[in-house]
XYZ file of C-alpha atoms in Angstrom:
688
model
C -83.375 141.295 228.467
C -86.115 142.258 226.025
C -87.404 145.699 225.113
C -89.841 145.741 222.239
C -89.544 149.527 222.266
C -88.390 152.317 224.538
C -91.825 152.059 226.153
C -91.182 148.490 227.397
C -88.931 148.884 230.426
C -90.384 146.287 232.794
C -87.233 144.133 232.884
C -85.039 147.162 233.608
C -87.436 148.385 236.263
C -87.201 145.044 238.079
C -83.411 145.494 238.315
C -83.526 148.881 240.078
C -82.136 148.868 243.621
C -84.327 151.408 245.394
C -81.887 151.672 248.301
C -79.405 153.489 246.075
C -78.736 157.150 247.044
C -80.905 159.716 245.285
C -83.808 157.464 244.317
C -87.155 158.672 245.653
C -89.284 156.544 247.924
C -92.580 155.723 246.291
C -91.317 155.683 242.710
C -91.097 151.883 242.850
C -94.862 151.773 242.462
C -94.848 153.922 239.318
C -95.142 152.512 235.806
C -91.961 150.694 234.640
C -91.177 153.425 232.122
C -91.390 156.114 234.813
C -89.279 154.036 237.218
C -86.449 153.650 234.717
C -86.610 157.265 233.579
C -86.444 158.375 237.218
C -83.372 156.186 237.843
C -81.734 157.513 234.678
C -82.402 161.146 235.639
C -80.844 160.552 239.044
C -77.752 159.104 237.356
C -77.521 161.978 234.863
C -77.991 164.522 237.635
C -74.872 163.494 239.499
C -72.715 166.016 237.659
C -70.109 166.028 234.922
C -67.287 164.831 237.149
C -69.327 161.704 237.843
C -68.783 160.727 234.211
C -65.178 161.888 234.084
C -65.413 165.436 232.807
C -64.207 168.499 234.669
C -66.700 171.300 235.304
C -66.921 173.457 232.228
C -64.983 170.988 230.063
C -67.791 170.426 227.565
C -68.401 174.160 227.271
C -64.686 174.735 226.691
C -64.688 171.935 224.133
C -67.409 173.613 222.085
C -65.820 177.047 222.392
C -62.464 175.843 221.104
C -63.722 173.670 218.258
C -63.533 175.213 214.804
C -66.287 174.807 212.264
C -64.168 172.275 210.407
C -63.675 170.241 213.569
C -67.406 170.217 214.299
C -68.128 169.082 210.757
C -65.497 166.386 211.050
C -67.122 165.152 214.258
C -70.590 165.084 212.682
C -69.230 163.233 209.660
C -67.746 160.555 211.897
C -70.997 160.171 213.827
C -72.939 159.869 210.565
C -70.508 157.252 209.294
C -71.006 155.246 212.492
C -74.796 155.533 212.103
C -74.504 154.142 208.580
C -72.160 151.303 209.564
C -72.094 148.166 211.658
C -73.079 148.696 215.285
C -70.557 146.092 216.498
C -67.543 147.348 214.522
C -64.737 147.886 215.425
C -64.099 144.782 217.522
C -63.833 145.097 221.319
C -65.847 148.317 221.280
C -68.704 149.572 219.125
C -69.020 151.999 216.274
C -70.121 154.891 218.493
C -67.943 154.493 221.583
C -64.932 154.175 219.268
C -65.465 157.798 218.216
C -64.455 159.102 221.638
C -65.974 161.595 224.023
C -64.890 164.741 222.182
C -66.208 163.592 218.811
C -69.539 162.551 220.326
C -69.861 165.830 222.238
C -69.374 167.855 219.073
C -71.062 165.583 216.566
C -74.275 164.318 218.137
C -77.599 166.101 218.473
C -81.063 164.917 219.511
C -81.943 163.613 216.040
C -78.726 161.636 215.750
C -79.171 160.362 219.313
C -82.617 159.029 218.443
C -81.201 157.312 215.335
C -78.542 155.757 217.522
C -81.207 154.493 219.934
C -83.157 152.940 217.076
C -80.016 151.276 215.745
C -79.242 149.786 219.158
C -82.816 148.594 219.613
C -82.971 146.877 216.240
C -79.925 144.755 217.213
C -81.479 143.699 220.537
C -81.153 140.029 219.650
C -77.353 140.393 219.859
C -77.127 142.379 223.114
C -76.054 139.422 225.232
C -74.018 137.685 222.542
C -70.720 138.113 220.702
C -68.826 137.654 223.968
C -65.975 136.033 222.032
C -65.197 139.620 221.108
C -64.203 140.788 224.580
C -64.822 144.369 225.649
C -68.399 144.870 224.477
C -69.351 145.898 228.002
C -66.568 148.474 227.914
C -67.876 149.925 224.671
C -71.467 150.144 225.892
C -70.575 151.570 229.321
C -68.179 154.073 227.793
C -70.775 155.143 225.236
C -73.217 155.860 228.061
C -70.483 157.664 230.011
C -69.918 159.965 227.042
C -73.598 160.561 226.219
C -75.104 161.040 229.683
C -73.579 164.519 230.282
C -74.794 165.813 226.885
C -77.977 167.865 227.206
C -78.716 167.306 223.513
C -79.273 163.598 224.177
C -82.815 162.905 225.456
C -83.407 160.351 228.206
C -85.419 158.166 225.848
C -82.405 157.719 223.554
C -80.385 156.268 226.422
C -82.887 153.606 227.458
C -81.982 150.980 224.807
C -78.281 151.466 225.590
C -79.001 150.908 229.304
C -80.846 147.720 228.320
C -77.870 146.622 226.210
C -75.496 147.226 229.137
C -77.594 145.263 231.642
C -77.819 142.385 229.154
C -74.151 142.095 228.166
C -72.270 142.814 231.416
C -73.212 139.637 233.344
C -72.625 137.491 230.260
C -69.188 138.970 229.615
C -68.311 138.612 233.289
C -69.083 134.871 233.168
C -66.977 134.568 230.025
C -64.073 136.454 231.625
C -64.013 134.061 234.564
C -63.045 131.292 232.170
C -60.172 133.001 230.358
C -57.335 132.252 232.770
C -53.851 130.996 232.015
C -54.978 128.388 229.493
C -56.332 131.131 227.254
C -54.190 134.197 227.843
C -51.020 132.950 229.504
C -49.420 133.645 232.829
C -49.059 137.422 232.700
C -51.568 140.206 232.239
C -53.331 140.656 228.931
C -55.223 143.517 227.347
C -58.420 141.432 227.451
C -58.498 141.743 231.217
C -57.974 145.471 231.516
C -60.341 146.321 228.663
C -63.186 144.077 229.790
C -62.864 144.593 233.518
C -62.586 148.373 233.209
C -65.861 148.176 231.290
C -67.425 146.055 234.008
C -66.221 148.482 236.694
C -67.698 151.416 234.757
C -70.987 149.564 234.497
C -71.092 148.903 238.232
C -69.809 152.261 239.438
C -71.745 154.547 237.103
C -74.922 152.530 236.628
C -75.066 150.503 239.829
C -78.650 151.526 240.495
C -79.296 148.343 238.517
C -78.633 145.399 240.828
C -76.992 143.057 238.328
C -74.227 145.633 237.706
C -73.369 146.320 241.353
C -70.866 143.445 241.947
C -68.379 144.983 239.512
C -67.701 148.001 241.730
C -65.047 146.021 243.633
C -62.568 145.996 240.722
C -60.767 149.152 241.910
C -58.229 149.672 243.297
C -56.974 146.144 244.148
C -57.468 144.565 240.744
C -56.106 147.566 238.852
C -52.947 147.889 240.964
C -52.172 144.191 240.493
C -52.898 144.258 236.782
C -50.459 147.055 235.992
C -47.546 145.012 237.348
C -48.641 142.078 235.204
C -49.277 144.047 232.031
C -46.124 146.189 231.954
C -42.447 145.461 232.511
C -40.437 147.363 235.106
C -39.319 149.946 232.550
C -42.890 150.677 231.471
C -43.416 148.848 228.170
C -46.224 146.358 227.625
C -45.272 142.688 228.032
C -47.315 142.041 224.885
C -44.627 143.945 223.022
C -46.471 145.592 220.167
C -46.807 149.381 220.335
C -50.473 149.120 219.372
C -51.232 146.882 222.325
C -49.039 148.946 224.617
C -51.229 151.912 223.693
C -54.434 149.896 224.006
C -53.597 148.599 227.476
C -52.171 151.888 228.759
C -55.117 153.972 227.549
C -57.484 151.625 229.407
C -55.391 151.719 232.587
C -55.188 155.513 232.387
C -58.931 155.971 231.900
C -59.740 153.489 234.687
C -57.276 155.183 237.085
C -58.489 158.723 236.454
C -62.193 157.937 236.609
C -61.788 155.829 239.742
C -60.016 158.702 241.485
C -62.918 161.006 240.638
C -65.146 158.526 242.417
C -63.042 158.640 245.568
C -60.891 155.557 245.023
C -57.369 156.010 246.387
C -54.270 154.395 244.907
C -50.837 153.752 246.353
C -47.848 155.999 245.671
C -46.169 152.998 244.054
C -49.005 152.719 241.530
C -48.730 156.401 240.617
C -44.982 155.986 240.121
C -45.609 153.035 237.794
C -48.022 155.108 235.739
C -45.356 157.778 235.280
C -42.833 155.120 234.238
C -45.237 153.794 231.594
C -45.909 157.319 230.334
C -42.192 158.047 230.115
C -41.496 154.852 228.161
C -44.312 155.527 225.695
C -42.872 158.589 223.961
C -39.227 157.471 223.929
C -39.646 154.880 221.164
C -41.236 157.315 218.703
C -39.617 157.435 215.269
C -38.854 160.492 213.179
C -41.908 159.718 211.013
C -44.241 160.217 213.977
C -44.974 156.526 214.505
C -43.777 154.182 217.206
C -42.038 150.907 216.415
C -44.223 148.582 214.350
C -42.849 145.374 215.829
C -45.490 142.718 216.320
C -49.192 143.475 215.972
C -48.999 147.215 215.471
C -50.670 149.214 212.730
C -49.094 151.844 210.507
C -50.757 155.171 209.831
C -49.305 158.556 209.131
C -48.891 160.409 212.379
C -49.376 157.759 215.010
C -49.813 154.030 214.651
C -50.585 153.330 218.253
C -52.820 156.291 219.070
C -55.829 157.312 217.016
C -55.954 161.082 216.371
C -58.966 163.081 217.540
C -60.778 165.873 215.748
C -58.338 168.249 217.467
C -55.112 166.709 216.145
C -53.903 165.066 212.980
C -51.124 163.269 214.849
C -52.186 160.748 217.430
C -48.710 160.147 218.845
C -47.897 163.857 219.042
C -51.084 164.741 220.882
C -50.638 161.860 223.312
C -47.023 162.854 223.986
C -48.139 166.396 224.839
C -50.842 165.041 227.145
C -48.441 162.688 228.904
C -45.890 165.465 229.263
C -48.486 167.752 230.861
C -50.075 165.153 233.141
C -46.836 163.644 234.456
C -44.535 166.705 234.185
C -42.269 164.987 231.640
C -39.997 167.824 230.542
C -38.012 165.668 228.112
C -41.201 164.447 226.452
C -42.147 168.070 225.776
C -38.664 168.728 224.458
C -38.972 165.792 222.065
C -42.432 166.537 220.686
C -41.713 170.237 220.224
C -38.807 169.293 217.949
C -40.478 166.349 216.229
C -43.792 168.115 215.638
C -43.112 171.852 215.945
C -45.983 174.258 215.896
C -48.061 176.683 217.889
C -48.541 175.482 221.490
C -52.035 174.023 221.817
C -54.718 176.321 223.153
C -56.833 173.299 223.952
C -55.373 169.922 224.904
C -58.191 167.473 225.653
C -57.310 164.378 227.647
C -59.721 162.143 229.574
C -62.146 164.955 230.228
C -59.571 167.583 231.151
C -58.009 170.464 229.266
C -54.266 170.096 229.895
C -53.230 173.121 227.812
C -52.354 175.238 230.852
C -50.284 172.484 232.478
C -48.489 171.905 229.183
C -47.860 175.609 228.717
C -46.064 176.088 232.053
C -43.982 172.901 231.727
C -40.376 173.665 230.823
C -39.074 171.723 227.830
C -35.841 169.811 228.375
C -33.640 168.341 225.671
C -34.159 164.562 225.603
C -31.477 161.910 225.274
C -30.984 160.818 221.677
C -31.034 157.074 222.297
C -33.404 154.824 224.217
C -32.742 151.576 226.046
C -35.748 149.895 227.661
C -33.617 147.048 228.949
C -36.259 145.158 230.922
C -38.570 145.123 227.906
C -35.885 144.611 225.264
C -36.559 147.677 223.106
C -33.763 149.926 221.853
C -33.627 152.985 219.604
C -30.737 155.039 218.204
C -31.185 158.316 216.346
C -29.369 161.282 214.823
C -31.815 163.821 216.269
C -35.401 164.173 217.446
C -36.311 166.248 214.399
C -38.656 165.058 211.644
C -35.703 165.046 209.223
C -33.650 162.764 211.460
C -32.551 159.142 211.315
C -33.947 156.519 213.699
C -33.365 152.809 214.107
C -35.335 150.593 216.484
C -34.110 147.152 217.580
C -36.330 144.404 218.940
C -34.709 142.267 221.652
C -37.986 141.440 223.416
C -38.482 137.936 224.821
C -41.071 135.716 223.170
C -42.997 132.687 224.335
C -45.960 130.475 223.509
C -48.765 132.562 225.014
C -47.956 135.660 227.047
C -46.291 137.335 224.068
C -49.098 136.522 221.660
C -48.968 139.926 219.966
C -45.259 139.656 219.223
C -43.914 138.103 216.026
C -41.143 135.580 215.454
C -38.709 138.435 214.852
C -35.981 138.463 217.510
C -33.351 141.153 216.792
C -35.551 142.735 214.132
C -34.707 146.255 212.864
C -36.806 149.188 211.675
C -35.344 152.336 210.155
C -36.473 155.884 209.397
C -34.431 158.250 207.237
C -35.377 161.929 206.955
C -38.678 161.135 208.655
C -39.556 158.339 206.205
C -39.709 154.685 207.264
C -37.529 152.838 204.767
C -36.643 149.581 206.536
C -40.191 148.437 207.126
C -41.976 145.741 209.081
C -44.851 143.427 208.278
C -47.146 144.596 210.994
C -50.774 143.884 211.845
C -52.711 144.897 208.785
C -55.084 147.433 210.291
C -55.017 151.091 209.363
C -56.535 154.380 210.406
C -58.544 155.942 207.603
C -58.386 159.626 206.681
C -61.463 160.334 208.790
C -59.828 158.747 211.847
C -61.946 155.596 211.785
C -60.548 152.123 212.320
C -60.195 149.979 209.205
C -59.480 146.246 209.104
C -58.010 144.668 205.980
C -60.127 141.573 205.251
C -57.480 139.850 203.124
C -55.243 139.520 206.206
C -58.029 138.476 208.525
C -59.394 135.834 206.173
C -56.324 134.376 204.425
C -54.488 131.900 206.698
C -51.259 132.026 204.667
C -51.096 135.808 204.840
C -51.774 135.684 208.567
C -49.068 133.045 208.896
C -46.611 135.048 206.767
C -46.927 138.282 208.681
C -45.948 136.691 212.025
C -43.220 134.429 210.607
C -39.547 135.357 210.666
C -39.092 135.817 206.903
C -41.497 138.764 206.924
C -39.097 140.778 209.119
C -35.588 142.237 209.020
C -33.960 139.289 210.776
C -31.751 136.260 210.091
C -32.999 132.686 209.787
C -31.328 129.268 209.817
C -32.287 126.531 207.321
C -35.479 128.384 206.458
C -36.910 127.822 209.940
C -38.739 130.487 211.891
C -36.764 131.810 214.864
C -39.459 130.338 217.098
C -41.968 127.835 215.692
C -45.288 129.414 214.753
C -47.772 126.824 216.004
C -50.776 128.943 215.065
C -51.686 132.602 214.986
C -50.883 134.096 218.431
C -49.183 130.877 219.605
C -45.504 129.915 219.462
C -43.798 126.627 220.214
C -40.655 127.889 221.905
C -39.664 130.333 224.634
C -36.714 132.563 223.897
C -35.250 135.547 225.729
C -32.463 137.370 223.858
C -29.462 138.601 225.817
C -28.260 142.146 225.166
C -24.682 142.029 226.389
C -23.481 145.416 225.104
C -25.180 148.797 224.724
C -23.355 152.084 224.431
C -24.765 155.514 223.642
C -22.261 158.309 223.037
C -22.200 161.648 221.255
C -20.442 160.226 218.208
C -21.905 156.747 217.981
C -24.177 154.043 219.328
C -23.352 150.350 219.750
C -25.618 147.332 220.295
C -24.846 143.627 220.679
C -27.570 141.044 221.283
C -27.812 137.262 220.919
C -30.425 134.507 221.017
C -30.189 130.710 221.193
C -33.504 129.838 219.520
C -31.896 127.525 216.957
C -30.479 125.183 219.591
C -33.743 123.313 219.085
C -32.703 122.120 215.606
C -31.572 118.480 215.240
C -28.179 119.894 214.185
C -28.163 122.942 216.488
C -26.895 126.438 215.854
C -26.082 127.475 219.390
C -26.003 131.262 218.988
C -27.273 133.870 216.536
C -25.819 137.275 217.332
C -26.567 140.690 215.834
C -24.270 143.660 216.378
C -25.125 147.184 215.229
C -22.641 150.064 215.069
C -24.052 153.508 214.305
C -21.734 156.345 213.332
C -24.218 158.997 214.317
C -25.745 160.831 211.390
C -23.693 158.894 208.800
C -24.251 155.115 208.541
C -24.907 151.824 210.330
C -22.918 148.594 210.188
C -24.935 145.431 210.950
C -22.943 142.269 211.717
C -24.718 138.905 212.016
C -22.660 136.093 213.568
C -23.685 132.418 213.653
C -22.106 129.865 215.990
C -22.571 126.289 214.811
C -23.082 123.449 217.288
C -22.452 120.444 215.051
C -20.450 119.309 212.039
C -23.353 119.995 209.680
C -23.429 123.081 207.468
C -26.464 125.351 207.551
C -28.190 127.800 205.251
C -28.041 131.250 206.849
C -30.308 133.963 205.432
C -30.577 137.674 206.098
C -34.030 139.052 205.336
C -34.494 142.718 204.451
C -37.711 144.591 203.707
C -37.251 147.988 202.099
C -39.654 150.614 200.893
C -39.749 150.040 197.105
C -36.565 147.976 196.853
C -34.242 148.448 193.837
C -31.056 146.487 193.031
C -28.009 148.778 193.147
C -24.374 147.785 192.562
C -24.401 144.454 194.368
C -26.685 145.779 197.072
C -30.221 147.059 197.349
C -31.672 150.482 198.023
C -35.061 151.915 198.793
C -36.494 154.424 196.340
C -38.889 157.356 196.101
C -39.011 160.966 197.202
C -37.567 161.792 200.618
C -35.390 159.659 202.853
C -33.877 156.438 201.530
C -31.241 153.889 202.483
C -28.602 151.922 200.581
C -27.879 148.415 201.855
C -24.306 147.589 200.831
C -23.220 144.007 201.651
C -19.640 143.750 202.914
C -17.596 141.946 200.248
C -16.177 138.776 201.755
C -18.906 138.702 204.427
C -21.952 138.205 202.280
C -23.742 135.613 200.182
C -26.110 135.323 197.286
C -28.281 138.437 196.948
C -31.836 138.117 195.664
C -34.815 140.433 195.407
C -38.017 138.498 194.831
C -41.721 139.280 195.072
C -43.233 138.848 198.507
C -44.626 135.284 198.616
C -47.879 136.438 200.230
C -48.439 140.044 199.101
C -50.731 142.179 201.217
C -52.086 145.365 199.717
C -51.439 147.672 202.665
C -47.820 146.695 203.183
C -45.045 148.876 201.823
C -42.630 146.130 200.750
C -43.936 144.186 197.751
C -40.416 142.794 197.243
C -38.349 140.775 199.681
C -34.541 140.976 199.716
C -32.530 138.006 200.945
C -28.813 137.295 201.297
C -28.030 133.595 201.740
C -24.818 131.733 202.559
C -24.009 128.170 203.586
C -21.452 127.181 206.216
C -20.731 126.326 209.811
C -19.436 129.221 211.914
C -20.182 132.270 209.772
C -20.331 136.068 209.745
C -22.421 138.226 207.413
C -22.224 142.030 207.405
C -24.049 144.953 205.840
C -23.501 148.727 205.736
C -26.642 150.876 205.715
C -26.097 154.370 204.272
C -28.915 156.953 204.422
C -29.550 159.379 201.574
C -32.246 161.657 200.159
C -34.367 161.225 197.040
C -32.328 159.559 194.273
C -28.899 160.910 195.304
C -27.533 157.402 195.869
C -24.203 157.575 197.738
C -21.011 155.989 196.449
C -20.443 153.418 199.172
C -18.597 150.107 199.142
C -17.471 147.874 201.965
C -15.133 144.886 202.174
C -13.584 142.614 204.782
C -9.998 143.369 205.843
C -7.664 140.974 207.698
C -7.116 141.233 211.441
C -4.100 139.598 213.136
C -3.763 138.392 216.724
C -1.660 135.765 218.500
C 0.745 135.818 215.553
C -1.811 134.709 212.974
C -4.644 136.005 210.845
C -7.951 135.406 212.604
C -11.123 134.404 210.830
C -13.834 137.084 210.552
C -15.946 134.880 212.862
C -13.301 135.497 215.563
C -12.533 139.130 214.791
C -14.113 141.177 212.011
C -12.383 144.020 210.179
C -14.445 146.082 207.719
C -13.266 148.830 205.376
C -16.007 151.287 204.412
C -15.241 153.341 201.302
C -17.325 156.462 200.873
C -17.086 159.230 198.287
C -14.652 161.378 200.249
C -12.947 159.018 202.709
C -12.298 155.485 203.871
C -13.288 154.323 207.366
C -12.386 151.149 209.208
C -14.252 149.194 211.884
C -12.734 146.362 213.962
C -14.923 144.163 216.183
C -13.722 141.385 218.505
C -16.216 138.543 218.925
C -14.402 136.170 221.284
C -15.038 136.616 224.988
C -11.418 137.395 225.798
C -9.671 140.556 224.584
C -6.672 139.974 222.288
C -4.106 142.556 221.250
C -4.746 142.891 217.541
C -3.399 144.555 214.395
C -5.416 145.677 211.378
C -3.195 147.284 208.753
C -1.183 150.009 210.429
C -3.533 150.165 213.451
C -3.069 148.227 216.674
C -5.336 147.894 219.668
C -6.856 145.602 222.247
C -10.373 147.006 222.584
C -13.424 145.034 221.613
C -14.713 147.676 219.165
C -12.615 150.261 217.331
C -13.558 152.777 214.640
C -11.077 154.878 212.710
C -12.855 158.173 213.399
C -13.609 157.509 217.051
C -10.931 155.202 218.360
C -11.894 152.590 220.915
C -15.657 152.243 221.251
C -16.080 149.538 223.859
């Protein structure tokens, strides 16, 4: 595909299928430039809904935008014009801005500059297919620009040439991905690339080489959703960023296909609602989702990029999902987490959902979340921005299909007073203040930093003998399959209780047959984390708890986070701890929030380690100590590995927690208290 200028359209003209509806008989004998312009005018004349915008949407968009929002949109367009055409990956600098930003920020002069920029990179139009999704970016850019009267036909011609050049090449590349490349389940590559190919064929199928891609809806899309997402709605790739990436592509594909008369099954629509409902439930009190795996942190929404109409990506998306799928609890959650004036304009995939959101009744959501099929759990004190939130990762991991997960089974993240204080070593990408995507080159280019961020030690987990929980063969590839078992989950008004286990260290020459993590949350007050190791040989092992805190500071035998706002004190349980160390991160990365790495290490066979996590504000560090207390059963004192008793001493009281670990229930005595339940707390009684 070669176009020396917008005047040279002979190759494009040869691709026109003159049997397509709307094309005039006789135009095929016109000059190539006139042929292509005629085909383009027919496409552009098919109406706004053809490109995915409701009638009047663009007018409403301009009416509702403030001067500041228009200037912000123009600034983003100008930044894209000054930058790299092919950045960010899997898209392009202009399509990444989104329909609303382009509608507000582009005029005829900017459109002509864009055309010139595309034309000058003509040598790369059919290349870079390693970076999947280029077709999507080009087709989506055309979809956004075609309805805009400010964009002249001539400015679209080089982009049409780019699309006709890249789509067949990317299609041939996609045919070779398969299970060897992407594993046995769905992957975001498929949905992103093939949605782009479908757009190319459906919207611009007057060009013959794009027509075959029209067949990708609905059969492909319905199948792909079942592959991409677990039964409870979360992405099988695990990371919130890739959940958002895949879901946003599925959503856009689904909505646009329906506008073109494609019908979908009731089962598919139900699955879409399930995915939408799962998406908002994992949101933390800081406005971000969980940062497990390859997710990116940014104030106000890691997984969803904000538009010119909202500073918070996650909040805006939650409102849109609530309106589109009538999710009353989602509205209840976002109105508490991000209170404010109800939106007068709520743009979403070419529709204004403000009216639908306004009439939806808000319903109080459940405090805790259990996505059991996916393995994601969250416990919280409230949905408010000043609340506490802990997320637990019990997602399965394997060599290929979970490539965007990390070696972090039973990892924890924690927010206190809306501030993330128990942090995660995530992806290393950020959203800049202007909403643009930023990649951190030091992570992309340094193999040790890439290796560190996916390894177990970079997360709030336990390791055995310094080995990763699953072997990291290379970036995005693991050498072991492991599916944790969550055997206990309880959510009550006063507390929350989690127990999960994995067997990943059975692979060691001297195996450790089970690594179990139990979390007790006395709602609004503190957490107790118990890690239990079951040895499978006579050999002793080095067991290590890894903790990553926001600005860690040693404090009275434990460690605390520091700074203004929410903080947490990590108090090891005396008698159930080891050697405490706070050392610099071995592979520091500038964007991460934990330059120091806390470890607690102990050597033994069967072993229990325990920690109490106490939230506090600013520098008002609580007086908190914890120690092991004896528990008796069967006429003898049991080891803490069999039954753990913990005394928690706070400023104004002393609490006690008793946890049975053996599979059978024993009548037990702990001081002056007797019971037979598996979990007992002095202020609640029997828990479970």
